[in-house]
Amino acid sequence: MSPVLVTGGSGYLGSQLVAALLRSGKEVRTTVRSLARAQELRAAVRRGGADDAGLEIVAAHLMADDGWAAALTGCEEVHHVASPIPVAQPDDPDELIVPAREGTLRVLRAARDAGVRRTVLTSSFAAIGYTPKPGAEFTEADWTDPDTPGLAPYPRSKAIAERAAWDLMERDGGDTELVVVNPTGIFGPTLTATLGSSMQLVKAMLDGTMSVAPRARFGIVDVRDVADLHLRAMAAPEAAGRRFLAVADGPTLSFVEVAGILRGRLGPLAARAPEREAPGEDLPRPVIHNDRAREDLGWQPRPAATTIVESAECLRDLGFLQAGR
Ligand code: NAP
C-alpha cells in the first residue's frame, strides 16, 4: 500500500489527521521538523485511537529542500498541513509569509515531481474573508487581499501561500491535482501535549487570564471535522481544483458568546469565563457558508457549542487547568 504523506503531523490538526488516516486503515508517513518529537507524536496518535504501527515519521523543514523528495517517494496522496501559526504575531511578517509560501511551493513541486495524484492543502478562512466587504457574507469565491490595510502577518501568510499554490498549479502543476480546505477557527480536543493558539484562547477563558472578551466574531470548526474534510477532499474526484470552507453551521460567534456557552454548559469549570466585552464599535457579524462541503462532499460538522464544550473538557482532562500550567 502506498503511504499517505501528512506534513506537520506533530501539530494540533496534523496529529488528528494522522490518527484519522491510520484509523481508516491507511499507512501514513508524516514530516516533523525535529525527530525529537517522534515519541510525543506516536503517543498523540494512540490517544486518538489509532495504532501507530502504520506510521512512519521523517524530518523535513519548510525552508529547506532536504528530505522532501524522500518524504514523497512512493506517495500518491499528500495532505499539506504544516505552516507557522504562532500565538503572538511577529514584528517581521516574513517570519510567517516566507515559510508558508516557500513551504507550500516546495511541497507542491516535490509532489508534482513524485507523480502524486492529489495534494490537499490546509489554507484558512484567513485567505478568504479578511478583507472587509459590505454584508460580510463569505463563500469560496472570496479572497483576502494580502495588501488589506492593517492585515496581520498570519492571515497575509495564508492568503499569499494559497494564491501561490493555485498559481503554481496553473503554470506548472503537471498531473498532480490540488484541493484546498479553508477552516475558520479550529477548536476541539487536542491529542498533543502542547497547546496551539486556539486552545490557548479557551484556556485563557477558563483560567481567568482573559478577564474581558476581545470584541471579535469568528467561525468555529471542530479539529476532528477538519480532519474528516481533508479525507473527503482527497477521496472525491469532483473536488479537484476547488476550495472548501470548513465552518460549523449557524452564526459566527463572539468571544463573549463563546464564554457564555462555557458558563452555561460547564458551571464551576467556567466560572471565570469573561462576562464583559471590551468597549468599542459593534463589528458586522460575518456570515460564512459551508454549503459546498456539505452538499458536494457529504460533510457534516458538529455544532459549534459541542466543539467549545469538548475543548474545555479536554483541557481539564489533560490537566491544563491546574495551577501553574
Ligand atoms: P500547529 O499545531 O502549530 O501545527 C503547525 C504544524 O506546522 C506543526 O506540525 C509545525 O511543526 C509545522 N510547522 C510550522 N512551521 C514549520 C516549518 N518551518 N517547517 C516545518 N514544519 C513547520 O497549528 P494547527 O492549528 O494544527 O495548524 C495546522 C494548519 O491549519 C496550518 O496550516 C494553519 O495555518 C491551518 N489553520 C489553523 C487554524 C486554527 O485555528 N488553528 C485555522 C485555520 C487554518 P513543529 O511541530 O515542528 O512546530
mmCIF file of C-alpha atoms and ligand atoms in Angstrom:
data_model
loop_
_atom_site.group_PDB
_atom_site.id
_atom_site.type_symbol
_atom_site.label_atom_id
_atom_site.label_comp_id
_atom_site.label_asym_id
_atom_site.label_seq_id
_atom_site.Cartn_x
_atom_site.Cartn_y
_atom_site.Cartn_z
ATOM 1 C CA MET A 1 0.000 0.000 0.000
ATOM 2 C CA SER A 2 1.401 3.425 -0.850
ATOM 3 C CA PRO A 3 1.684 5.665 2.211
ATOM 4 C CA VAL A 4 -0.230 8.930 2.524
ATOM 5 C CA LEU A 5 2.044 11.872 3.359
ATOM 6 C CA VAL A 6 0.922 14.378 6.002
ATOM 7 C CA THR A 7 3.165 17.422 6.538
ATOM 8 C CA GLY A 8 3.165 18.811 10.074
ATOM 9 C CA GLY A 9 1.853 15.677 11.783
ATOM 10 C CA SER A 10 3.139 16.956 15.130
ATOM 11 C CA GLY A 11 0.589 19.794 15.188
ATOM 12 C CA TYR A 12 -2.951 20.164 16.529
ATOM 13 C CA LEU A 13 -4.698 19.424 13.219
ATOM 14 C CA GLY A 14 -1.889 17.283 11.784
ATOM 15 C CA SER A 15 -1.989 14.769 14.650
ATOM 16 C CA GLN A 16 -5.798 14.410 14.402
ATOM 17 C CA LEU A 17 -5.462 13.897 10.632
ATOM 18 C CA VAL A 18 -2.713 11.292 11.043
ATOM 19 C CA ALA A 19 -4.876 9.470 13.608
ATOM 20 C CA ALA A 20 -7.947 9.597 11.321
ATOM 21 C CA LEU A 21 -5.966 8.230 8.362
ATOM 22 C CA LEU A 22 -4.487 5.399 10.456
ATOM 23 C CA ARG A 23 -7.940 4.539 11.843
ATOM 24 C CA SER A 24 -9.228 4.333 8.249
ATOM 25 C CA GLY A 25 -6.586 1.679 7.513
ATOM 26 C CA LYS A 26 -4.081 3.823 5.585
ATOM 27 C CA GLU A 27 -0.340 3.721 6.020
ATOM 28 C CA VAL A 28 0.873 7.176 6.911
ATOM 29 C CA ARG A 29 4.186 8.970 6.576
ATOM 30 C CA THR A 30 4.478 12.323 8.286
ATOM 31 C CA THR A 31 7.072 15.074 8.357
ATOM 32 C CA VAL A 32 8.189 16.836 11.519
ATOM 33 C CA ARG A 33 10.865 19.491 11.903
ATOM 34 C CA SER A 34 12.619 17.514 14.602
ATOM 35 C CA LEU A 35 12.632 13.747 15.067
ATOM 36 C CA ALA A 36 12.982 14.502 18.793
ATOM 37 C CA ARG A 37 9.170 14.883 18.723
ATOM 38 C CA ALA A 38 8.597 11.396 17.280
ATOM 39 C CA GLN A 39 7.647 9.649 20.559
ATOM 40 C CA GLU A 40 5.335 12.511 21.540
ATOM 41 C CA LEU A 41 3.629 12.209 18.140
ATOM 42 C CA ARG A 42 3.232 8.432 18.454
ATOM 43 C CA ALA A 43 1.635 8.923 21.882
ATOM 44 C CA ALA A 44 -0.702 11.561 20.399
ATOM 45 C CA VAL A 45 -1.988 9.306 17.610
ATOM 46 C CA ARG A 46 -2.514 6.464 20.105
ATOM 47 C CA ARG A 47 -4.549 8.911 22.234
ATOM 48 C CA GLY A 48 -6.565 9.450 19.044
ATOM 49 C CA GLY A 49 -7.493 5.760 18.963
ATOM 50 C CA ALA A 50 -5.034 4.795 16.211
ATOM 51 C CA ASP A 51 -2.399 2.079 16.025
ATOM 52 C CA ASP A 52 0.908 3.872 15.365
ATOM 53 C CA ALA A 53 2.477 0.735 13.835
ATOM 54 C CA GLY A 54 1.400 2.058 10.412
ATOM 55 C CA LEU A 55 3.094 5.418 10.980
ATOM 56 C CA GLU A 56 6.495 6.459 9.624
ATOM 57 C CA ILE A 57 7.993 9.741 10.839
ATOM 58 C CA VAL A 58 10.579 11.625 8.769
ATOM 59 C CA ALA A 59 12.298 15.010 9.134
ATOM 60 C CA ALA A 60 11.734 17.926 6.732
ATOM 61 C CA HIS A 61 11.635 21.711 7.169
ATOM 62 C CA LEU A 62 9.502 24.065 5.105
ATOM 63 C CA MET A 63 12.545 26.281 4.498
ATOM 64 C CA ALA A 64 14.903 23.607 3.155
ATOM 65 C CA ASP A 65 14.845 21.173 0.227
ATOM 66 C CA ASP A 66 16.445 18.357 2.246
ATOM 67 C CA GLY A 67 14.183 15.432 2.924
ATOM 68 C CA TRP A 68 11.187 16.345 0.755
ATOM 69 C CA ALA A 69 11.988 14.091 -2.237
ATOM 70 C CA ALA A 70 12.499 11.154 0.146
ATOM 71 C CA ALA A 71 9.327 12.041 2.076
ATOM 72 C CA LEU A 72 7.300 11.904 -1.156
ATOM 73 C CA THR A 73 8.778 8.668 -2.503
ATOM 74 C CA GLY A 74 6.022 6.184 -3.289
ATOM 75 C CA CYS A 75 3.200 8.528 -2.182
ATOM 76 C CA GLU A 76 0.080 9.119 -4.273
ATOM 77 C CA GLU A 77 -1.681 11.372 -1.792
ATOM 78 C CA VAL A 78 -0.376 14.347 0.210
ATOM 79 C CA HIS A 79 -2.049 16.457 2.895
ATOM 80 C CA HIS A 80 -0.016 19.646 3.286
ATOM 81 C CA VAL A 81 -0.900 20.924 6.751
ATOM 82 C CA ALA A 82 2.373 22.428 8.077
ATOM 83 C CA SER A 83 2.546 26.221 8.257
ATOM 84 C CA PRO A 84 3.659 28.554 11.045
ATOM 85 C CA ILE A 85 0.749 29.705 13.247
ATOM 86 C CA PRO A 86 2.173 31.492 16.294
ATOM 87 C CA VAL A 87 0.249 32.532 19.399
ATOM 88 C CA ALA A 88 1.618 36.111 19.020
ATOM 89 C CA GLN A 89 2.174 37.873 15.691
ATOM 90 C CA PRO A 90 5.875 38.546 14.861
ATOM 91 C CA ASP A 91 7.186 42.077 14.107
ATOM 92 C CA ASP A 92 8.579 40.842 10.800
ATOM 93 C CA PRO A 93 5.713 39.421 8.648
ATOM 94 C CA ASP A 94 8.254 37.465 6.573
ATOM 95 C CA GLU A 95 8.817 35.138 9.550
ATOM 96 C CA LEU A 96 5.415 33.674 8.618
ATOM 97 C CA ILE A 97 4.994 34.591 4.957
ATOM 98 C CA VAL A 98 8.249 33.090 3.702
ATOM 99 C CA PRO A 99 7.895 29.609 5.262
ATOM 100 C CA ALA A 100 4.157 29.498 4.445
ATOM 101 C CA ARG A 101 4.655 30.401 0.765
ATOM 102 C CA GLU A 102 8.006 28.719 0.107
ATOM 103 C CA GLY A 103 6.986 25.631 2.075
ATOM 104 C CA THR A 104 3.769 25.258 0.085
ATOM 105 C CA LEU A 105 5.616 25.637 -3.220
ATOM 106 C CA ARG A 106 8.339 23.239 -2.096
ATOM 107 C CA VAL A 107 5.801 20.553 -1.139
ATOM 108 C CA LEU A 108 3.719 21.024 -4.311
ATOM 109 C CA ARG A 109 6.762 20.865 -6.602
ATOM 110 C CA ALA A 110 8.044 17.755 -4.823
ATOM 111 C CA ALA A 111 4.554 16.223 -5.103
ATOM 112 C CA ARG A 112 4.385 17.004 -8.817
ATOM 113 C CA ASP A 113 7.875 15.583 -9.387
ATOM 114 C CA ALA A 114 6.998 12.404 -7.458
ATOM 115 C CA GLY A 115 3.852 11.849 -9.562
ATOM 116 C CA VAL A 116 1.456 12.420 -6.644
ATOM 117 C CA ARG A 117 -2.206 12.117 -7.694
ATOM 118 C CA ARG A 118 -3.596 14.829 -5.406
ATOM 119 C CA THR A 119 -2.483 17.269 -2.724
ATOM 120 C CA VAL A 120 -4.992 18.625 -0.204
ATOM 121 C CA LEU A 121 -3.698 21.897 1.255
ATOM 122 C CA THR A 122 -4.830 23.329 4.596
ATOM 123 C CA SER A 123 -5.352 27.005 3.875
ATOM 124 C CA SER A 124 -7.655 29.093 6.079
ATOM 125 C CA PHE A 125 -10.694 31.352 6.218
ATOM 126 C CA ALA A 126 -7.900 33.925 6.640
ATOM 127 C CA ALA A 127 -7.284 33.535 2.886
ATOM 128 C CA ILE A 128 -10.997 34.122 2.144
ATOM 129 C CA GLY A 129 -12.650 36.609 4.446
ATOM 130 C CA TYR A 130 -10.152 39.031 5.996
ATOM 131 C CA THR A 131 -10.791 41.863 3.546
ATOM 132 C CA PRO A 132 -13.930 43.663 4.768
ATOM 133 C CA LYS A 133 -16.874 43.668 2.353
ATOM 134 C CA PRO A 134 -20.437 45.003 2.570
ATOM 135 C CA GLY A 135 -22.734 42.446 4.171
ATOM 136 C CA ALA A 136 -19.732 40.408 5.454
ATOM 137 C CA GLU A 137 -21.037 37.268 3.714
ATOM 138 C CA PHE A 138 -18.354 34.849 2.531
ATOM 139 C CA THR A 139 -18.115 31.837 0.212
ATOM 140 C CA GLU A 140 -15.238 30.070 -1.550
ATOM 141 C CA ALA A 141 -15.467 32.743 -4.277
ATOM 142 C CA ASP A 142 -13.990 35.350 -1.915
ATOM 143 C CA TRP A 143 -10.317 36.142 -1.436
ATOM 144 C CA THR A 144 -8.464 38.094 1.208
ATOM 145 C CA ASP A 145 -6.368 40.814 -0.430
ATOM 146 C CA PRO A 146 -2.907 40.443 1.177
ATOM 147 C CA ASP A 147 -2.497 44.244 0.896
ATOM 148 C CA THR A 148 -5.597 44.973 3.019
ATOM 149 C CA PRO A 149 -4.562 47.794 5.392
ATOM 150 C CA GLY A 150 -3.856 46.520 8.895
ATOM 151 C CA LEU A 151 -3.912 42.836 7.901
ATOM 152 C CA ALA A 152 -1.874 40.816 10.428
ATOM 153 C CA PRO A 153 1.110 38.704 9.281
ATOM 154 C CA TYR A 154 -0.660 35.336 9.780
ATOM 155 C CA PRO A 155 -3.692 35.973 7.516
ATOM 156 C CA ARG A 156 -1.339 37.580 4.983
ATOM 157 C CA SER A 157 0.826 34.448 5.039
ATOM 158 C CA LYS A 158 -2.170 32.176 4.406
ATOM 159 C CA ALA A 159 -3.598 34.314 1.580
ATOM 160 C CA ILE A 160 -0.187 34.583 -0.107
ATOM 161 C CA ALA A 161 0.600 30.865 0.295
ATOM 162 C CA GLU A 162 -2.760 29.710 -1.081
ATOM 163 C CA ARG A 163 -2.562 32.102 -4.032
ATOM 164 C CA ALA A 164 0.970 30.859 -4.775
ATOM 165 C CA ALA A 165 -0.306 27.259 -4.716
ATOM 166 C CA TRP A 166 -3.053 27.907 -7.287
ATOM 167 C CA ASP A 167 -0.639 29.956 -9.452
ATOM 168 C CA LEU A 168 1.879 27.109 -9.484
ATOM 169 C CA MET A 169 -0.845 24.597 -10.407
ATOM 170 C CA GLU A 170 -1.980 26.764 -13.308
ATOM 171 C CA ARG A 171 1.541 27.424 -14.585
ATOM 172 C CA ASP A 172 3.431 24.254 -13.892
ATOM 173 C CA GLY A 173 1.407 21.759 -11.866
ATOM 174 C CA GLY A 174 1.962 18.715 -14.076
ATOM 175 C CA ASP A 175 -0.595 15.946 -13.490
ATOM 176 C CA THR A 176 -0.997 16.489 -9.756
ATOM 177 C CA GLU A 177 -4.360 17.840 -8.559
ATOM 178 C CA LEU A 178 -4.851 20.460 -5.844
ATOM 179 C CA VAL A 179 -7.775 20.729 -3.413
ATOM 180 C CA VAL A 180 -7.845 23.384 -0.697
ATOM 181 C CA VAL A 181 -9.581 23.250 2.691
ATOM 182 C CA ASN A 182 -10.242 26.667 4.315
ATOM 183 C CA PRO A 183 -11.045 26.233 8.028
ATOM 184 C CA THR A 184 -12.290 29.021 10.263
ATOM 185 C CA GLY A 185 -11.042 28.999 13.882
ATOM 186 C CA ILE A 186 -10.211 25.386 14.717
ATOM 187 C CA PHE A 187 -11.216 24.219 18.195
ATOM 188 C CA GLY A 188 -11.911 20.848 19.809
ATOM 189 C CA PRO A 189 -9.915 18.184 21.647
ATOM 190 C CA THR A 190 -6.154 18.170 21.250
ATOM 191 C CA LEU A 191 -4.076 14.994 21.030
ATOM 192 C CA THR A 192 -0.762 16.827 21.502
ATOM 193 C CA ALA A 193 0.942 17.850 24.726
ATOM 194 C CA THR A 194 1.422 21.472 23.591
ATOM 195 C CA LEU A 195 -1.471 23.868 23.062
ATOM 196 C CA GLY A 196 -1.891 25.779 19.816
ATOM 197 C CA SER A 197 -3.265 29.294 19.566
ATOM 198 C CA SER A 198 -6.981 28.407 19.544
ATOM 199 C CA MET A 199 -6.832 26.073 22.550
ATOM 200 C CA GLN A 200 -4.780 28.761 24.364
ATOM 201 C CA LEU A 201 -7.796 31.071 23.945
ATOM 202 C CA VAL A 202 -10.177 28.559 25.553
ATOM 203 C CA LYS A 203 -7.675 28.020 28.360
ATOM 204 C CA ALA A 204 -7.398 31.799 28.892
ATOM 205 C CA MET A 205 -11.197 31.993 29.216
ATOM 206 C CA LEU A 206 -11.320 29.185 31.759
ATOM 207 C CA ASP A 207 -8.324 30.136 33.901
ATOM 208 C CA GLY A 208 -9.363 33.798 34.160
ATOM 209 C CA THR A 209 -6.434 35.203 32.133
ATOM 210 C CA MET A 210 -8.973 36.622 29.655
ATOM 211 C CA SER A 211 -10.988 38.770 32.068
ATOM 212 C CA VAL A 212 -12.553 40.893 29.301
ATOM 213 C CA ALA A 213 -13.578 39.321 25.998
ATOM 214 C CA PRO A 214 -11.998 40.856 22.878
ATOM 215 C CA ARG A 215 -14.594 42.376 20.544
ATOM 216 C CA ALA A 216 -14.370 39.979 17.598
ATOM 217 C CA ARG A 217 -16.629 37.465 15.877
ATOM 218 C CA PHE A 218 -15.399 34.328 14.194
ATOM 219 C CA GLY A 219 -16.416 30.995 12.701
ATOM 220 C CA ILE A 220 -15.703 27.804 14.616
ATOM 221 C CA VAL A 221 -14.975 24.333 13.300
ATOM 222 C CA ASP A 222 -14.017 21.163 15.130
ATOM 223 C CA VAL A 223 -10.480 19.851 14.571
ATOM 224 C CA ARG A 224 -11.904 16.337 14.037
ATOM 225 C CA ASP A 225 -14.272 17.669 11.381
ATOM 226 C CA VAL A 226 -11.424 19.428 9.550
ATOM 227 C CA ALA A 227 -9.512 16.129 9.508
ATOM 228 C CA ASP A 228 -12.654 14.442 8.129
ATOM 229 C CA LEU A 229 -12.997 17.140 5.450
ATOM 230 C CA HIS A 230 -9.366 16.541 4.416
ATOM 231 C CA LEU A 231 -10.200 12.843 3.904
ATOM 232 C CA ARG A 232 -13.317 13.673 1.867
ATOM 233 C CA ALA A 233 -11.440 16.289 -0.191
ATOM 234 C CA MET A 234 -8.843 13.643 -1.036
ATOM 235 C CA ALA A 235 -11.408 10.988 -1.990
ATOM 236 C CA ALA A 236 -13.975 12.859 -4.092
ATOM 237 C CA PRO A 237 -12.999 13.036 -7.796
ATOM 238 C CA GLU A 238 -15.096 16.186 -8.296
ATOM 239 C CA ALA A 239 -13.191 18.066 -5.584
ATOM 240 C CA ALA A 240 -10.160 18.605 -7.845
ATOM 241 C CA GLY A 241 -9.255 22.251 -8.376
ATOM 242 C CA ARG A 242 -11.685 23.559 -5.742
ATOM 243 C CA ARG A 243 -11.682 25.222 -2.310
ATOM 244 C CA PHE A 244 -13.892 24.107 0.594
ATOM 245 C CA LEU A 245 -14.785 26.330 3.544
ATOM 246 C CA ALA A 246 -14.824 24.463 6.857
ATOM 247 C CA VAL A 247 -17.151 26.013 9.429
ATOM 248 C CA ALA A 248 -19.851 24.684 11.755
ATOM 249 C CA ASP A 249 -23.482 25.513 10.936
ATOM 250 C CA GLY A 250 -25.108 28.570 12.439
ATOM 251 C CA PRO A 251 -23.989 32.113 13.147
ATOM 252 C CA THR A 252 -20.402 33.133 13.783
ATOM 253 C CA LEU A 253 -19.795 33.781 17.482
ATOM 254 C CA SER A 254 -18.135 36.474 19.574
ATOM 255 C CA PHE A 255 -15.695 35.673 22.379
ATOM 256 C CA VAL A 256 -18.306 36.721 24.930
ATOM 257 C CA GLU A 257 -20.836 34.337 23.340
ATOM 258 C CA VAL A 258 -18.276 31.514 23.495
ATOM 259 C CA ALA A 259 -17.710 32.361 27.174
ATOM 260 C CA GLY A 260 -21.493 32.265 27.697
ATOM 261 C CA ILE A 261 -21.691 28.757 26.196
ATOM 262 C CA LEU A 262 -18.876 27.623 28.513
ATOM 263 C CA ARG A 263 -20.562 29.102 31.614
ATOM 264 C CA GLY A 264 -23.978 27.731 30.643
ATOM 265 C CA ARG A 265 -22.774 24.201 29.935
ATOM 266 C CA LEU A 266 -19.887 23.692 32.363
ATOM 267 C CA GLY A 267 -20.869 25.526 35.554
ATOM 268 C CA PRO A 268 -17.988 25.862 38.062
ATOM 269 C CA LEU A 269 -15.330 24.851 35.488
ATOM 270 C CA ALA A 270 -16.182 28.026 33.550
ATOM 271 C CA ALA A 271 -16.910 30.352 36.475
ATOM 272 C CA ARG A 272 -14.070 32.693 35.479
ATOM 273 C CA ALA A 273 -15.010 32.969 31.778
ATOM 274 C CA PRO A 274 -15.420 36.657 30.819
ATOM 275 C CA GLU A 275 -18.857 38.233 31.118
ATOM 276 C CA ARG A 276 -17.857 41.621 29.703
ATOM 277 C CA GLU A 277 -16.815 42.533 26.177
ATOM 278 C CA ALA A 278 -14.080 45.110 25.503
ATOM 279 C CA PRO A 279 -15.564 48.517 24.672
ATOM 280 C CA GLY A 280 -15.718 49.575 21.028
ATOM 281 C CA GLU A 281 -17.889 49.680 17.957
ATOM 282 C CA ASP A 282 -20.095 46.738 17.073
ATOM 283 C CA LEU A 283 -18.450 44.906 14.182
ATOM 284 C CA PRO A 284 -20.506 43.206 11.467
ATOM 285 C CA ARG A 285 -21.314 39.576 12.188
ATOM 286 C CA PRO A 286 -19.667 37.599 9.342
ATOM 287 C CA VAL A 287 -21.810 35.006 7.586
ATOM 288 C CA ILE A 288 -19.679 32.078 6.377
ATOM 289 C CA HIS A 289 -21.180 29.422 4.127
ATOM 290 C CA ASN A 290 -20.367 25.708 4.313
ATOM 291 C CA ASP A 291 -22.855 24.507 1.656
ATOM 292 C CA ARG A 292 -20.161 23.375 -0.773
ATOM 293 C CA ALA A 293 -18.518 20.950 1.672
ATOM 294 C CA ARG A 294 -21.908 19.748 2.930
ATOM 295 C CA GLU A 295 -23.552 19.258 -0.457
ATOM 296 C CA ASP A 296 -20.631 18.159 -2.642
ATOM 297 C CA LEU A 297 -18.650 16.122 -0.099
ATOM 298 C CA GLY A 298 -21.393 14.991 2.322
ATOM 299 C CA TRP A 299 -19.523 16.705 5.189
ATOM 300 C CA GLN A 300 -21.476 17.015 8.462
ATOM 301 C CA PRO A 301 -19.794 19.258 11.012
ATOM 302 C CA ARG A 302 -20.564 19.083 14.730
ATOM 303 C CA PRO A 303 -22.408 22.013 16.345
ATOM 304 C CA ALA A 304 -20.024 24.770 17.492
ATOM 305 C CA ALA A 305 -21.319 24.503 21.086
ATOM 306 C CA THR A 306 -20.293 20.816 21.224
ATOM 307 C CA THR A 307 -16.814 21.713 19.999
ATOM 308 C CA ILE A 308 -16.444 24.522 22.555
ATOM 309 C CA VAL A 309 -17.563 22.343 25.467
ATOM 310 C CA GLU A 310 -15.365 19.398 24.415
ATOM 311 C CA SER A 311 -12.353 21.757 24.067
ATOM 312 C CA ALA A 312 -12.806 22.799 27.693
ATOM 313 C CA GLU A 313 -13.335 19.223 28.887
ATOM 314 C CA CYS A 314 -10.155 18.157 27.072
ATOM 315 C CA LEU A 315 -8.142 20.945 28.743
ATOM 316 C CA ARG A 316 -9.487 19.815 32.122
ATOM 317 C CA ASP A 317 -8.817 16.116 31.438
ATOM 318 C CA LEU A 318 -5.223 16.766 30.274
ATOM 319 C CA GLY A 319 -4.512 18.842 33.402
ATOM 320 C CA PHE A 320 -4.088 22.181 31.614
ATOM 321 C CA LEU A 321 -6.394 23.959 34.061
ATOM 322 C CA GLN A 322 -4.354 23.067 37.142
ATOM 323 C CA ALA A 323 -2.498 25.951 38.796
ATOM 324 C CA GLY A 324 0.862 26.723 37.191
ATOM 325 C CA ARG A 325 0.111 25.268 33.715
HETATM 326 P P1 NAP B 1 0.120 23.824 14.938
HETATM 327 O O1 NAP B 1 -0.352 22.915 15.991
HETATM 328 O O2 NAP B 1 1.043 24.942 15.307
HETATM 329 O O3 NAP B 1 0.755 22.970 13.794
HETATM 330 C C1 NAP B 1 1.547 23.559 12.796
HETATM 331 C C2 NAP B 1 2.413 22.486 12.188
HETATM 332 O O4 NAP B 1 3.232 23.101 11.188
HETATM 333 C C3 NAP B 1 3.328 21.836 13.201
HETATM 334 O O5 NAP B 1 3.384 20.465 12.930
HETATM 335 C C4 NAP B 1 4.652 22.507 12.933
HETATM 336 O O6 NAP B 1 5.759 21.673 13.211
HETATM 337 C C5 NAP B 1 4.570 22.727 11.435
HETATM 338 N N1 NAP B 1 5.483 23.794 11.032
HETATM 339 C C6 NAP B 1 5.440 25.098 11.366
HETATM 340 N N2 NAP B 1 6.480 25.751 10.813
HETATM 341 C C7 NAP B 1 7.197 24.815 10.130
HETATM 342 C C8 NAP B 1 8.386 24.823 9.355
HETATM 343 N N3 NAP B 1 9.057 25.973 9.167
HETATM 344 N N4 NAP B 1 8.830 23.673 8.811
HETATM 345 C C9 NAP B 1 8.150 22.514 9.001
HETATM 346 N N5 NAP B 1 7.019 22.422 9.721
HETATM 347 C C10 NAP B 1 6.561 23.565 10.276
HETATM 348 O O7 NAP B 1 -1.120 24.539 14.199
HETATM 349 P P2 NAP B 1 -2.511 23.954 13.674
HETATM 350 O O8 NAP B 1 -3.562 24.762 14.307
HETATM 351 O O9 NAP B 1 -2.555 22.498 13.755
HETATM 352 O O10 NAP B 1 -2.425 24.402 12.140
HETATM 353 C C11 NAP B 1 -2.330 23.454 11.094
HETATM 354 C C12 NAP B 1 -2.737 24.128 9.799
HETATM 355 O O11 NAP B 1 -4.096 24.582 9.901
HETATM 356 C C13 NAP B 1 -1.888 25.340 9.424
HETATM 357 O O12 NAP B 1 -1.695 25.337 8.031
HETATM 358 C C14 NAP B 1 -2.778 26.504 9.836
HETATM 359 O O13 NAP B 1 -2.490 27.671 9.116
HETATM 360 C C15 NAP B 1 -4.146 25.936 9.499
HETATM 361 N N6 NAP B 1 -5.270 26.571 10.194
HETATM 362 C C16 NAP B 1 -5.308 26.573 11.567
HETATM 363 C C17 NAP B 1 -6.401 27.175 12.207
HETATM 364 C C18 NAP B 1 -6.522 27.191 13.724
HETATM 365 O O14 NAP B 1 -7.439 27.829 14.244
HETATM 366 N N7 NAP B 1 -5.654 26.535 14.455
HETATM 367 C C19 NAP B 1 -7.449 27.751 11.445
HETATM 368 C C20 NAP B 1 -7.355 27.703 10.058
HETATM 369 C C21 NAP B 1 -6.275 27.101 9.434
HETATM 370 P P3 NAP B 1 6.522 21.700 14.622
HETATM 371 O O15 NAP B 1 5.822 20.652 15.435
HETATM 372 O O16 NAP B 1 7.907 21.353 14.259
HETATM 373 O O17 NAP B 1 6.358 23.083 15.196
#
